[in-house]
Structures are given as structure tokens and as C-alpha cells.
PDB file of C-alpha atoms in Angstrom:
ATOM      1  CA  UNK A 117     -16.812  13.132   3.880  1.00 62.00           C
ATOM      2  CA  UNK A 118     -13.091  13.165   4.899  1.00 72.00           C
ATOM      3  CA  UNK A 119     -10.792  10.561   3.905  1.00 90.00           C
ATOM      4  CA  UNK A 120      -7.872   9.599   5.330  1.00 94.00           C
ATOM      5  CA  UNK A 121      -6.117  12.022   7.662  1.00 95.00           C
ATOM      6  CA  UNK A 122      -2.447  11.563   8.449  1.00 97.00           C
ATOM      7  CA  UNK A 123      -0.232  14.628  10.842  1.00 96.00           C
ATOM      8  CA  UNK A 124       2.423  16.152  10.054  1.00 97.00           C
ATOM      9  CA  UNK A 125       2.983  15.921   6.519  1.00 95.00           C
ATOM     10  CA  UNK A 126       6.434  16.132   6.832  1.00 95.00           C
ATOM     11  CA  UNK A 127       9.037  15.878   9.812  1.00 95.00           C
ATOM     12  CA  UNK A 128      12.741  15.755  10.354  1.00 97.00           C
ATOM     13  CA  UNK A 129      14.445  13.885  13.410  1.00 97.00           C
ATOM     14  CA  UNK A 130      17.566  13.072  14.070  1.00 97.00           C
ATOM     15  CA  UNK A 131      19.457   9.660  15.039  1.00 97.00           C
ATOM     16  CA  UNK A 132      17.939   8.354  17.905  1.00 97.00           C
ATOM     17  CA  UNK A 133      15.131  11.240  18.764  1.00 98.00           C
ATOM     18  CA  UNK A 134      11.521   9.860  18.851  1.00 98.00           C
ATOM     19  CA  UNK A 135       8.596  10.564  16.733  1.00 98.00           C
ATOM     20  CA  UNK A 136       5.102  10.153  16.640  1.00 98.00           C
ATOM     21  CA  UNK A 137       2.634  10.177  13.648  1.00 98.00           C
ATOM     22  CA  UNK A 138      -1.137  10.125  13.595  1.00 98.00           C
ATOM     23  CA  UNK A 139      -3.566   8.731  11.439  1.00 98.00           C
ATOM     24  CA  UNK A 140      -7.649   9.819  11.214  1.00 97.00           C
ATOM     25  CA  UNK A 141      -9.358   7.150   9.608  1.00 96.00           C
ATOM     26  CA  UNK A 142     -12.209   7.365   6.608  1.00 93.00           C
ATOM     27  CA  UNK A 143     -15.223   8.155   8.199  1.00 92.00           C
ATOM     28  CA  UNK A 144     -17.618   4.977   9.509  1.00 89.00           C
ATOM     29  CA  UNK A 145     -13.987   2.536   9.318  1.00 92.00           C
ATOM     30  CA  UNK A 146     -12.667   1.090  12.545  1.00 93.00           C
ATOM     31  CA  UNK A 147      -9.434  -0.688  11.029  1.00 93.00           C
ATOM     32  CA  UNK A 148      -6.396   1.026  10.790  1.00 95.00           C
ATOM     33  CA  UNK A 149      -2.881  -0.093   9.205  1.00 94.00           C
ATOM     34  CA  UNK A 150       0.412   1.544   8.967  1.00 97.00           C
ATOM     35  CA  UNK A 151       2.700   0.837   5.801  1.00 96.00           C
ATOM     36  CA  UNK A 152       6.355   2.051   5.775  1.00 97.00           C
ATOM     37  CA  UNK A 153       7.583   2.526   2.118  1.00 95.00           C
ATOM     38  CA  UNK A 154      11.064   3.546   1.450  1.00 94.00           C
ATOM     39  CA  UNK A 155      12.285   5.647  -2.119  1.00 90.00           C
ATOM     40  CA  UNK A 156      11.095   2.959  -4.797  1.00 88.00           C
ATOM     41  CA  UNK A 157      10.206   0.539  -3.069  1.00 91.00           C
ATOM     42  CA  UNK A 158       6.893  -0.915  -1.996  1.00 92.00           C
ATOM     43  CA  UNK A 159       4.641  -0.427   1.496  1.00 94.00           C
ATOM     44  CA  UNK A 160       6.011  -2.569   3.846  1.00 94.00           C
ATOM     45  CA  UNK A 161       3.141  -3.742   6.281  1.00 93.00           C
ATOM     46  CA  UNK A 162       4.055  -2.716  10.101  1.00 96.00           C
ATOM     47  CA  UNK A 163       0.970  -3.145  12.382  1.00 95.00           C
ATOM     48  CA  UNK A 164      -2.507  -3.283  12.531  1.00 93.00           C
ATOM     49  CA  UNK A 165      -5.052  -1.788  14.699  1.00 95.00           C
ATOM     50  CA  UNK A 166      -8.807  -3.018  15.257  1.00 93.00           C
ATOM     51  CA  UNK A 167     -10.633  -2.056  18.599  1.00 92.00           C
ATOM     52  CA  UNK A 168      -7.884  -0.653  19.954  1.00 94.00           C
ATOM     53  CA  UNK A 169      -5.543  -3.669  20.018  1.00 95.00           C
ATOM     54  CA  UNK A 170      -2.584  -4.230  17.586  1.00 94.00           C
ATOM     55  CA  UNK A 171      -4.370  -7.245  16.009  1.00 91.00           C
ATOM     56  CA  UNK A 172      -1.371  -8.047  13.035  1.00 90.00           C
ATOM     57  CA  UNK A 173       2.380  -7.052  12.825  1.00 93.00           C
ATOM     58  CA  UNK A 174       5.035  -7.608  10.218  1.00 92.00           C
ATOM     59  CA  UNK A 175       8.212  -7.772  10.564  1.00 92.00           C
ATOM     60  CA  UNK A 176       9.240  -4.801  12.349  1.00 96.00           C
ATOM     61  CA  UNK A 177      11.432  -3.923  15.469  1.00 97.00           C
ATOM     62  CA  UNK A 178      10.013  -3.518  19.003  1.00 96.00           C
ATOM     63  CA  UNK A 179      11.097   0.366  18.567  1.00 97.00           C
ATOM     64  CA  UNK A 180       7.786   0.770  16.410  1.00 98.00           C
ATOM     65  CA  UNK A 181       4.859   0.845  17.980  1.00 97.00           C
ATOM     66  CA  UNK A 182       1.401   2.055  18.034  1.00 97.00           C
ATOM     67  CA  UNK A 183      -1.601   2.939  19.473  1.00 97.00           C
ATOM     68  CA  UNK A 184      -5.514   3.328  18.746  1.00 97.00           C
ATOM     69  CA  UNK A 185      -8.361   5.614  20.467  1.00 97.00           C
ATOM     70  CA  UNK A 186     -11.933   5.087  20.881  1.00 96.00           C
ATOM     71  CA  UNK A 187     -12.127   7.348  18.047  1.00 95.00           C
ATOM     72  CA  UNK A 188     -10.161   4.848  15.823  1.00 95.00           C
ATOM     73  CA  UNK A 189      -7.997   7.238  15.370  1.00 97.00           C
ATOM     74  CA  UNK A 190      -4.630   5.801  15.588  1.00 98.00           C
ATOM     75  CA  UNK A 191      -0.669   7.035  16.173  1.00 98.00           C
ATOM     76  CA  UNK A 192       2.409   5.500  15.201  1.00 98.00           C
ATOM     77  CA  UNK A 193       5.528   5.654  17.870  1.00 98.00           C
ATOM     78  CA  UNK A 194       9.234   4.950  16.560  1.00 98.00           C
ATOM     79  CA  UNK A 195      11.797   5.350  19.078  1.00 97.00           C
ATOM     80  CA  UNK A 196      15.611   5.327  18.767  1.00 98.00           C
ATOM     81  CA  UNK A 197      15.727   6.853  15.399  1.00 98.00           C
ATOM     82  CA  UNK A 198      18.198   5.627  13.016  1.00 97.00           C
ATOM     83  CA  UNK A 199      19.199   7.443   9.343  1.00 97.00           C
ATOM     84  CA  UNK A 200      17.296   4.035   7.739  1.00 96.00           C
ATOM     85  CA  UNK A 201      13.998   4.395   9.453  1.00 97.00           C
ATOM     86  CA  UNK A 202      13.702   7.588   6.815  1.00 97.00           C
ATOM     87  CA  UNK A 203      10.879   6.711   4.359  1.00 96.00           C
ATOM     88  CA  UNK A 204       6.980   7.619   3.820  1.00 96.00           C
ATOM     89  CA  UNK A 205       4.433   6.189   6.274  1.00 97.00           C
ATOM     90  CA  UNK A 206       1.459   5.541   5.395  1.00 96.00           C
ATOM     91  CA  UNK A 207      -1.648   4.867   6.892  1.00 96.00           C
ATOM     92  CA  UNK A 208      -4.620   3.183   5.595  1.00 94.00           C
ATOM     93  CA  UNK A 209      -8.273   2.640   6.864  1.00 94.00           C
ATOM     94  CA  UNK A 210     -11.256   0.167   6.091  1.00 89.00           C
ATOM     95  CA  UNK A 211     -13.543  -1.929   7.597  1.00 85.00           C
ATOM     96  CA  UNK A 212     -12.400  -5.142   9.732  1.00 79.00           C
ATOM     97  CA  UNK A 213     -11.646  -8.240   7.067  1.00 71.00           C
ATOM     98  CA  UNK A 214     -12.486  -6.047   4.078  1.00 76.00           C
ATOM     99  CA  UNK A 215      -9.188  -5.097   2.877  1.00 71.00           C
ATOM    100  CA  UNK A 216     -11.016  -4.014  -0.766  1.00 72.00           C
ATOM    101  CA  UNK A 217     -12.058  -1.178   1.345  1.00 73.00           C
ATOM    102  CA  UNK A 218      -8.784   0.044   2.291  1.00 84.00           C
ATOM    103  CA  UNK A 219      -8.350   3.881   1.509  1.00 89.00           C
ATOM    104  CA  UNK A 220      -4.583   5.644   1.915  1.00 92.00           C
ATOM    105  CA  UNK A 221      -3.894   8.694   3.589  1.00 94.00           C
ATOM    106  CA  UNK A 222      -1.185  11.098   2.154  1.00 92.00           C
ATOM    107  CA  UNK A 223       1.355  10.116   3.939  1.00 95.00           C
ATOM    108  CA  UNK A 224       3.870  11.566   6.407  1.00 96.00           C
ATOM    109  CA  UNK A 225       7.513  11.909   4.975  1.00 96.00           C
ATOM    110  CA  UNK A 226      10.290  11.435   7.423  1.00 97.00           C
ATOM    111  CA  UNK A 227      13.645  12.429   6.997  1.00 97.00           C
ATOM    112  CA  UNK A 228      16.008  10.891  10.153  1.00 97.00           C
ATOM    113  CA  UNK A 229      19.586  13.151   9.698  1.00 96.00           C
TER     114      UNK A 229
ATOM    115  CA  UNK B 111       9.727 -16.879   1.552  1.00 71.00           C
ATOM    116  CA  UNK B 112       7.062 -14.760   0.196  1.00 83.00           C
ATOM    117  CA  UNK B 113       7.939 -13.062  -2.889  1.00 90.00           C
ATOM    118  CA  UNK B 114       6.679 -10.212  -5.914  1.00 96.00           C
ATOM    119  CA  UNK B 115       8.103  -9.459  -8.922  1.00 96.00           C
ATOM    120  CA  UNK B 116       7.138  -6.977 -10.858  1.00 97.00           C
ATOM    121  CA  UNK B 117       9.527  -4.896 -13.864  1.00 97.00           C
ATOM    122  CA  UNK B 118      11.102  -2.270 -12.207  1.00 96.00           C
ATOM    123  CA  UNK B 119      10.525   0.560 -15.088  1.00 97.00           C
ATOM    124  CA  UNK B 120       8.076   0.734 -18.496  1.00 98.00           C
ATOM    125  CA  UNK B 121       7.823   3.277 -21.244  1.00 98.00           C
ATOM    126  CA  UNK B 122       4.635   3.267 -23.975  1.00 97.00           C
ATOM    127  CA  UNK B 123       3.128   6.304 -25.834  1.00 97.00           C
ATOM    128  CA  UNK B 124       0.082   8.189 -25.166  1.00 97.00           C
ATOM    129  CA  UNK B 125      -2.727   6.919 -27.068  1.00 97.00           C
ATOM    130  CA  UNK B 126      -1.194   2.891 -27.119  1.00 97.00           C
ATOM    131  CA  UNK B 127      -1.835  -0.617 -24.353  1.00 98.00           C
ATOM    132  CA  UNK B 128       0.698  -1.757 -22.020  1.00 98.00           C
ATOM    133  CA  UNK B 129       0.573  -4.142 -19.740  1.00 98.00           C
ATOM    134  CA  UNK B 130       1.986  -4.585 -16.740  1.00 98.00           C
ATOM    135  CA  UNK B 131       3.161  -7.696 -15.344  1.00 98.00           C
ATOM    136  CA  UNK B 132       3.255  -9.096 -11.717  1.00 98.00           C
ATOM    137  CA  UNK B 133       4.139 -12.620 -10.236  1.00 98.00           C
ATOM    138  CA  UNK B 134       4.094 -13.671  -6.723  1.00 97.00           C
ATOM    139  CA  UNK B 135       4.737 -16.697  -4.285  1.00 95.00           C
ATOM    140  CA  UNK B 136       2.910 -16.116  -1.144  1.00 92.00           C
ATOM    141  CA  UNK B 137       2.101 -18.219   2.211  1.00 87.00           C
ATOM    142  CA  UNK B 138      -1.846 -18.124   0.837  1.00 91.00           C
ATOM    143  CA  UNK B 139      -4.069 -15.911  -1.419  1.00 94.00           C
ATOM    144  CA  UNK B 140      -6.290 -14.331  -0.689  1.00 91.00           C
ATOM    145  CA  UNK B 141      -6.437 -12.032  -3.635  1.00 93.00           C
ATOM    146  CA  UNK B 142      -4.239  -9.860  -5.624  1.00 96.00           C
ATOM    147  CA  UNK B 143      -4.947  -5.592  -5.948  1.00 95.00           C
ATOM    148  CA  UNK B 144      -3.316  -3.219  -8.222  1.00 96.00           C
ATOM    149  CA  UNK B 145      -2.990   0.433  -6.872  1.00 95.00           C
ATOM    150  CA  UNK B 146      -2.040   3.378  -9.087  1.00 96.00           C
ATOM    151  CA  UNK B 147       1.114   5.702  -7.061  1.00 95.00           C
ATOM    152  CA  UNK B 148       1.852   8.916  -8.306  1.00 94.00           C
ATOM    153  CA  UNK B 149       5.198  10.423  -6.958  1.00 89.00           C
ATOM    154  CA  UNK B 150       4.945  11.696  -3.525  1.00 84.00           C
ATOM    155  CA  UNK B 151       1.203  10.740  -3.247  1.00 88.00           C
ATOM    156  CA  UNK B 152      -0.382   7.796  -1.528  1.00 88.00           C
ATOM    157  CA  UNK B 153      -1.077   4.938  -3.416  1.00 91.00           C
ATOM    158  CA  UNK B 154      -4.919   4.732  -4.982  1.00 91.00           C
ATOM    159  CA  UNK B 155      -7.007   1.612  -5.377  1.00 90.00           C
ATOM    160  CA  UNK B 156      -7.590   0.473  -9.187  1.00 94.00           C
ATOM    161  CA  UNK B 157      -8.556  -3.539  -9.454  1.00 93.00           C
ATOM    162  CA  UNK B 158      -8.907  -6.778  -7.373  1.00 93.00           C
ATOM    163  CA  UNK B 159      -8.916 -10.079  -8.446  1.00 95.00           C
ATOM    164  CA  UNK B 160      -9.398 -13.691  -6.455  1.00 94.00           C
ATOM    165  CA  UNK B 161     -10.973 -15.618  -9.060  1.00 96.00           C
ATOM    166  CA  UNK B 162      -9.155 -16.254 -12.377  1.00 97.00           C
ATOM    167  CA  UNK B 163      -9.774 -14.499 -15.164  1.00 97.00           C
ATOM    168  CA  UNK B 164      -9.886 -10.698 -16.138  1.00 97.00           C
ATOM    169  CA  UNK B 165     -11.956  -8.066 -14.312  1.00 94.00           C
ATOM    170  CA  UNK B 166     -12.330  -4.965 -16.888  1.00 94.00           C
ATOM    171  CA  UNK B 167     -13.207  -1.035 -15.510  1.00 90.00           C
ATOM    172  CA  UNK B 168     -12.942   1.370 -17.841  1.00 94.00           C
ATOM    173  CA  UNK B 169      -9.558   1.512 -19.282  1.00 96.00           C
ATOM    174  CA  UNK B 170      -7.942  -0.764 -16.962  1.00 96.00           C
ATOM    175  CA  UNK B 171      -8.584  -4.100 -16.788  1.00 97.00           C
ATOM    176  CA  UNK B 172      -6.718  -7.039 -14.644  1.00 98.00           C
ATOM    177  CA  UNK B 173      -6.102 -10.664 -15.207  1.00 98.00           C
ATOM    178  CA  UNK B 174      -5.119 -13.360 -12.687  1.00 98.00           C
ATOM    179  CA  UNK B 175      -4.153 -16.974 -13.107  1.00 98.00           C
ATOM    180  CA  UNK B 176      -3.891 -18.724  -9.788  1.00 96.00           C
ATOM    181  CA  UNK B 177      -1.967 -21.540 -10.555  1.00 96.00           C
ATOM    182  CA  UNK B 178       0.503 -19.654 -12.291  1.00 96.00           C
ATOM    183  CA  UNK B 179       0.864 -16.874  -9.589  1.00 96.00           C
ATOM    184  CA  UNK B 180       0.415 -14.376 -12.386  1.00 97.00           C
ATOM    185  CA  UNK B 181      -1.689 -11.468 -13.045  1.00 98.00           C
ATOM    186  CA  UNK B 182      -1.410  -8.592 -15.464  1.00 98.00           C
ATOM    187  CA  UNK B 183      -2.771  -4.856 -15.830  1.00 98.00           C
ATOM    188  CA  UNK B 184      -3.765  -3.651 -18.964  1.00 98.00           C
ATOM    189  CA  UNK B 185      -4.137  -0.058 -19.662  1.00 97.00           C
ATOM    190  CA  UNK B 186      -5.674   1.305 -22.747  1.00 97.00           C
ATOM    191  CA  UNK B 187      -5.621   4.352 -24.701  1.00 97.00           C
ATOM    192  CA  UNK B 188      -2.897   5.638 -22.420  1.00 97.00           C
ATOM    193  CA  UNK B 189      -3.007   9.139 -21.305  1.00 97.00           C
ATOM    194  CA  UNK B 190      -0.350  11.459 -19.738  1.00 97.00           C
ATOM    195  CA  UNK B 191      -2.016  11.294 -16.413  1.00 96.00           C
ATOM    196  CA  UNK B 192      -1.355   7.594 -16.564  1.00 97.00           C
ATOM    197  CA  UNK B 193       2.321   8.283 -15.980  1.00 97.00           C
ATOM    198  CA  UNK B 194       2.781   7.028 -12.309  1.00 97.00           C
ATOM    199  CA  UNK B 195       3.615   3.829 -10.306  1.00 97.00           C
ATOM    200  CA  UNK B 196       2.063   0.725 -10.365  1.00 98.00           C
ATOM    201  CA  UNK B 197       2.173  -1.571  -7.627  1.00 97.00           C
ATOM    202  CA  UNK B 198       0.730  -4.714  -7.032  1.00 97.00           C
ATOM    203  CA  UNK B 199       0.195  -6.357  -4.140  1.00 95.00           C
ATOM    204  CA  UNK B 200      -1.051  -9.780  -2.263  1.00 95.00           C
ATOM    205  CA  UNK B 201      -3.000 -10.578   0.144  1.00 90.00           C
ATOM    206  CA  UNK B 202      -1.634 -13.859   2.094  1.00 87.00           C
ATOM    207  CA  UNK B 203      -3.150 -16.263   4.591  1.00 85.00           C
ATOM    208  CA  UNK B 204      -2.989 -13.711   7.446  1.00 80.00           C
ATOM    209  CA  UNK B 205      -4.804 -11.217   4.985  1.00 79.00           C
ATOM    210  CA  UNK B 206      -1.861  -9.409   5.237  1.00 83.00           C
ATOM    211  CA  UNK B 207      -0.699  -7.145   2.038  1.00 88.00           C
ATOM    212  CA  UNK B 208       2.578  -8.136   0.568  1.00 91.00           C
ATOM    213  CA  UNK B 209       3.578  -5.913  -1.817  1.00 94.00           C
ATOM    214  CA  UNK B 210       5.512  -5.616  -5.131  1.00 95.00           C
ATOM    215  CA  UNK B 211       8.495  -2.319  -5.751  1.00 95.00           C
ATOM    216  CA  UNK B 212       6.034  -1.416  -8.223  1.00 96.00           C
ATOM    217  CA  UNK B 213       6.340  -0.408 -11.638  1.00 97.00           C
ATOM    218  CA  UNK B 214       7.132   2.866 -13.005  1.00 97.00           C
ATOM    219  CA  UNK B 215       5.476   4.004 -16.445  1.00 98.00           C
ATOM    220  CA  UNK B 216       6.643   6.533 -17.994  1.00 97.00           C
ATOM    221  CA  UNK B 217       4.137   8.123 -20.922  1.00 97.00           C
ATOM    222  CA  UNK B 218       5.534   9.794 -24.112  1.00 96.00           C
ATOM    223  CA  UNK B 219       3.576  11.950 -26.365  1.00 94.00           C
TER     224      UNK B 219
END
């Protein structure tokens, strides 16, 4: 049974270039979250996704955003790059309302130059 | 504001207990989880707690006090492998995570 997917494992953009990142959840989960966690610091919660819909979103700019298939599989957009938005994202999956559940991908590391 | 503090950096020796403190103020609980980070890895699920009191699992074991915001891990007969960050994190009213800078251990033989 896979776990958490995420794609690539590691990309470098430069200031104001676009990127997108993509998450395959744990198999049988239909809830996927995306975390950004800067160099020591902790996950900071950006959006969730739940039947396709962004159901939560912390405190992030309009320049993230997201998407989820029928799949639940699930990518994250950033537009407008800038050298802060560098940091590890990180994808989780579980089931809907069961955050005890929630399993981590690896990560993708992004370096914005 | 919501809020977790947790010490930035600890140091024990293999074989001894340490524990690991955390404190939060959050818009609601809805429980507290610990999660085990090693560098450049994602971060792994070790306890949850949303009733006071300690849970125990093998090593580790958790503690939370509601009313105090407070909760502690406690790891046992440390081991090298144990070297890694510890983060914990709450879950507020929107059962959104709000997480701590976690807590880097450092084992010595």
C-alpha cells in the first residue's frame, strides 16, 4: 500500500515564475492538506481539499492555490514567486474529520532564487 | 491570537528521559498531537491527547492538562535514532492544526 505521494522532490524557480506541486494521497483517504514549513520552523496550514472543493484555508495569499481530482489526488499552484515563498511543502492525507489519520508525504523542497 | 511554545533546542544522553515541553493558547481544542521530524523528512505521527492525563506507547508517552494548556512528551531509554525534531501541534475550533517550531533533540552517547 502506497503512502503519501508528493512530485517533484525538489524544484528551483525563480522570482516571480510559477510552480505547481502534486500530492497522491494514502490509499482509501479522500482529504488532502497542504502545509508550508520554512527552515526551523513549524507546518504552516495553507488549504484544504475534500471532494474536490477547498473546504479550509489559513492564512495565505490569493497567489496559492489549489486544486483536487476525482482521484483525490490534489496539486498545489503558487504564482508570482518571491525568494520567501522558498520552504518545504508538504502534503498530508486522511479521512474527512479524522485528523488522527493524517499521514505526510516527503515533501517537495523549493528553492525560489 | 493563537499561540505554541515549545523550547527551541534539547540535549540528553542515550540511555536517559527527557521530556519535552509544549504550551499553547488556541481559538478551541480539539486535541493536541506530537509528531517526530527528522531533518529533511516529513514529519511522523507519535501521540494524541484530548482528554487529560497521560497516554503511554512504548517509550513515549504524552501528558495533557487542559486547563493549563500544557502537555509534555516523555521519552525513555533514549536512543540515537531518537535524535530528531519534535513538534507539537493543536488542533483548534476549525480542526485546523496549529503548530509549534518544534523542538530539536540532540542525543549524546
Amino acid at each position: 500500500d502506497a503512502g503519501v505521494t508528493q512530485s517533484p522532490t525538489h524544484l528551483i524557480k525563480t522570482r516571480g515564475q510559477q510552480v505547481t506541486l502534486r500530492c497522491s494521497p494514502k490509499s482509501g483517504h479522500d482529504t488532502v492538506s497542504w502545509y508550508q514549513q520554512a527552515l526551523g520552523q513549524g507546518p504552516q496550514f495553507i488549504f484544504q481539499y475534500y471532494e474536490e472543493e477547498e473546504r479550509q484555508r489559513g492564512n495565505f495569499p490569493d497567489r496559492f492555490s489549489g486544486h483536487q481530482f476525482p482521484n483525490y489526488s490534489s496539486e498545489l499552484n503558487v504564482n508570482a514567486l518571491l525568494l520567501g515563498d522558498s520552504a518545504l511543502y508538504l502534503c498530508a492525507s486522511s479521512l474527512m474529520g479524522d485528523l488522527r489519520e493524517q499521514f505526510f508525504g516527503p515533501g517537495t523542497r523549493l528553492t525560489v532564487l | 491570537g493563537q499561540n505554541i511554545d515549545q523550547p527551541t533546542e534539547m540535549t540528553a544522553t542515550e540511555g536517559a528521559i527527557v521530556q519535552i515541553n509544549c504550551t499553547y493558547q488556541t481559538s478551541g481544542f480539539n486535541g493536541l498531537f506530537w509528531y517526530q521530524q527528522h531533518a529533511g523528512e516529513a514529519p511522523t505521527f507519535l501521540s494524541y491527547n484530548v482528554l487529560d492525563g497521560l497516554e503511554e506507547k512504548g517509550r513515549f508517552s504524552s501528558f495533557l492538562s487542559r486547563s493549563k494548556g500544557y502537555s509534555y512528551l516523555l521519552l525513555k531509554e533514549l536512543q540515537m535514532k531518537d535524535s530528531a525534531s519534535y513538534l507539537c501541534a493543536v488542533s483548534d475550533s476549525n480542526y485546523q492544526l496549529i503548530w509549534g517550531a518544534g523542538t530539536k533533540l540532540i542525543i549524546k552517547p
